[in-house]
Coordinates of C-alpha atoms in Angstrom, one line a residue:
X1 CA 8.0 182.8 -141.0
X2 CA 10.0 180.1 -142.6
X3 CA 8.3 179.8 -146.0
X4 CA 10.4 181.4 -148.7
X5 CA 7.5 183.5 -149.9
X6 CA 7.4 185.2 -146.5
X7 CA 10.8 186.7 -146.7
X8 CA 10.6 190.5 -146.4
X9 CA 12.7 192.7 -148.7
X10 CA 16.1 193.6 -147.2
X11 CA 15.1 197.3 -147.0
X12 CA 11.8 196.6 -145.2
X13 CA 11.1 197.8 -141.6
X14 CA 9.0 195.1 -139.9
X15 CA 6.9 195.9 -136.9
X16 CA 4.8 193.2 -135.2
X17 CA 1.5 194.8 -134.5
X18 CA -2.2 194.4 -134.0
X19 CA -3.4 196.0 -137.3
X20 CA -6.4 198.3 -136.8
X21 CA -9.4 197.0 -138.7
X22 CA -7.9 193.6 -139.3
X23 CA -8.8 191.7 -136.1
X24 CA -11.0 189.1 -137.9
X25 CA -8.3 187.9 -140.2
X26 CA -6.5 184.7 -139.1
X27 CA -8.3 184.6 -135.7
X28 CA -6.7 181.3 -134.9
X29 CA -4.3 181.2 -131.9
X30 CA -0.7 182.0 -132.5
X31 CA -1.3 184.3 -135.5
X32 CA 0.7 187.5 -135.4
X33 CA 0.5 190.5 -137.7
X34 CA 3.2 192.7 -139.0
X35 CA 3.0 196.0 -140.7
X36 CA 5.8 196.3 -143.2
X37 CA 7.0 199.7 -144.3
X38 CA 8.7 199.4 -147.7
X39 CA 10.8 202.5 -148.4
X40 CA 10.6 202.3 -152.2
X41 CA 6.8 202.6 -152.4
X42 CA 6.0 204.4 -149.2
X43 CA 3.1 202.1 -148.4
X44 CA 2.5 199.8 -145.5
X45 CA 1.9 196.2 -146.4
X46 CA 0.1 193.6 -144.2
X47 CA 1.5 190.2 -143.6
X48 CA 0.4 187.5 -141.2
X49 CA 2.7 184.9 -139.6
X50 CA 0.7 182.1 -141.3
X51 CA -0.3 183.8 -144.6
X52 CA -4.0 183.8 -143.6
X53 CA -4.4 180.2 -142.5
X54 CA -2.8 176.8 -142.6
X55 CA -3.6 176.1 -146.2
X56 CA -2.5 179.6 -147.3
X57 CA 0.7 179.0 -145.5
X58 CA 1.3 175.7 -147.3
X59 CA 0.6 177.4 -150.6
X60 CA 3.0 180.3 -149.9
X61 CA 0.3 183.0 -150.1
X62 CA 1.4 186.4 -148.9
X63 CA -1.2 189.2 -148.5
X64 CA 0.5 192.5 -149.4
X65 CA -2.4 194.9 -149.3
X66 CA -5.7 194.6 -147.5
X67 CA -8.7 196.9 -147.4
X68 CA -12.4 196.2 -147.9
X69 CA -12.0 197.9 -151.3
X70 CA -9.0 196.0 -152.5
X71 CA -7.0 193.0 -151.4
X72 CA -3.7 192.0 -153.1
X73 CA -1.7 188.9 -152.6
X74 CA 0.9 186.6 -154.3
X75 CA 1.5 182.9 -154.5
X76 CA 4.4 181.0 -156.0
X77 CA 3.7 178.7 -158.9
X78 CA 6.4 176.3 -157.8
X79 CA 5.0 173.8 -155.4
X80 CA 1.4 174.5 -156.5
X81 CA 1.4 172.7 -159.9
X82 CA -0.5 169.8 -161.4
X83 CA 1.4 166.9 -163.0
X84 CA 2.2 168.8 -166.2
X85 CA 4.1 171.5 -164.3
X86 CA 1.3 174.1 -164.7
X87 CA -0.3 176.1 -161.9
X88 CA -3.1 173.9 -160.5
X89 CA -6.6 175.3 -161.0
X90 CA -7.4 174.5 -157.4
X91 CA -4.4 176.5 -156.3
X92 CA -5.8 179.5 -158.2
X93 CA -9.1 179.0 -156.4
X94 CA -7.3 178.9 -153.0
X95 CA -5.6 182.2 -153.7
X96 CA -8.9 183.7 -154.9
X97 CA -10.8 182.5 -151.9
X98 CA -8.2 183.7 -149.5
X99 CA -8.1 187.2 -151.0
X100 CA -11.9 187.5 -151.4
X101 CA -12.4 186.2 -147.8
X102 CA -10.0 188.8 -146.4
X103 CA -11.9 191.6 -148.2
X104 CA -15.2 190.2 -146.9
X105 CA -13.9 190.1 -143.3
X106 CA -12.8 193.7 -143.6
X107 CA -16.2 194.7 -145.0
X108 CA -18.0 192.6 -142.4
X109 CA -16.3 194.5 -139.6
X110 CA -18.1 197.6 -140.8
X111 CA -21.5 196.0 -140.4
X112 CA -20.9 194.2 -137.1
X113 CA -20.4 190.8 -138.9
X114 CA -16.7 190.2 -138.6
X115 CA -16.6 186.6 -139.7
X116 CA -16.8 185.5 -143.4
X117 CA -17.2 182.0 -144.8
X118 CA -17.1 181.2 -148.4
X119 CA -20.4 179.8 -149.8
X120 CA -19.7 179.9 -153.5
X121 CA -16.7 180.2 -155.8
X122 CA -16.3 179.9 -159.5
X123 CA -13.2 180.4 -161.6
X124 CA -12.3 180.6 -165.3
X125 CA -8.8 179.7 -166.2
X126 CA -7.5 181.7 -169.1
X127 CA -3.8 180.9 -169.4
X128 CA -1.3 178.5 -167.9
X129 CA 1.3 179.8 -165.5
X130 CA 4.5 177.8 -165.4
X131 CA 6.8 179.6 -163.0
X132 CA 7.3 182.7 -160.9
X133 CA 4.6 184.3 -158.8
X134 CA 0.9 184.9 -159.6
X135 CA -0.6 188.0 -158.2
X136 CA -4.3 188.2 -157.2
X137 CA -6.3 191.4 -156.9
X138 CA -9.8 191.1 -155.2
X139 CA -12.3 193.9 -155.6
X140 CA -15.9 194.0 -154.3
X141 CA -18.8 193.3 -156.6
X142 CA -21.4 193.5 -153.8
X143 CA -21.1 194.3 -150.1
X144 CA -24.2 193.8 -148.1
X145 CA -25.1 193.0 -144.5
X146 CA -25.4 189.3 -145.0
X147 CA -23.1 188.5 -148.0
X148 CA -20.1 190.0 -149.8
X149 CA -19.0 189.1 -153.3
X150 CA -15.5 189.8 -154.7
X151 CA -14.1 189.4 -158.2
X152 CA -10.5 188.2 -158.1
X153 CA -8.2 188.5 -161.1
X154 CA -5.0 186.5 -161.1
X155 CA -2.1 187.6 -163.3
X156 CA 1.3 186.1 -164.0
X157 CA 4.6 188.1 -163.7
X158 CA 4.2 189.4 -167.3
X159 CA 0.8 190.9 -166.2
X160 CA -1.2 188.5 -168.3
X161 CA -4.5 187.3 -166.9
X162 CA -4.3 183.7 -165.7
X163 CA -7.7 183.3 -164.0
X164 CA -10.8 185.3 -163.1
X165 CA -12.7 184.1 -160.1
X166 CA -15.7 185.3 -158.1
X167 CA -16.3 184.4 -154.5
X168 CA -19.3 185.0 -152.3
X169 CA -19.0 184.9 -148.5
X170 CA -21.6 184.7 -145.9
X171 CA -21.0 187.3 -143.2
X172 CA -21.6 186.2 -139.6
X173 CA -21.6 188.0 -136.3
X174 CA -19.2 187.3 -133.4

């Protein structure tokens, strides 16, 4: 993991593992998972060696929490800007689709449809982000047997809403 966004905190205990219930995420060859215990918060955080895919890796996306009920991830603004130095709207959509798709995959595993592909995404950009990290939180709006829809809220480091997105994924069987 050579992208700066993938550096674990110094106090983290990193254990490479196959994470139960997360087999469908990053199913491409060579992807490894790590469960990271962070002493300060007592939670386990999920990371993949490629951030969830080649594009997510290039964007510096790190998934820090992943369940069918809530997916959280971060992305640096630096390197993901448009010519005016502001976070690119497309970058916000990449983060939103990544997080919503992870949630859809985790839900899909409960209905024997472990693969999710995005079929619709929309985003409203509320405020410009100029630096630091943006954090996205995806929560389900609808979880069915054939589709799952997640709302994703992106906030800057001050906790101000940057973008609200909604992604719908088609769920497919193995």
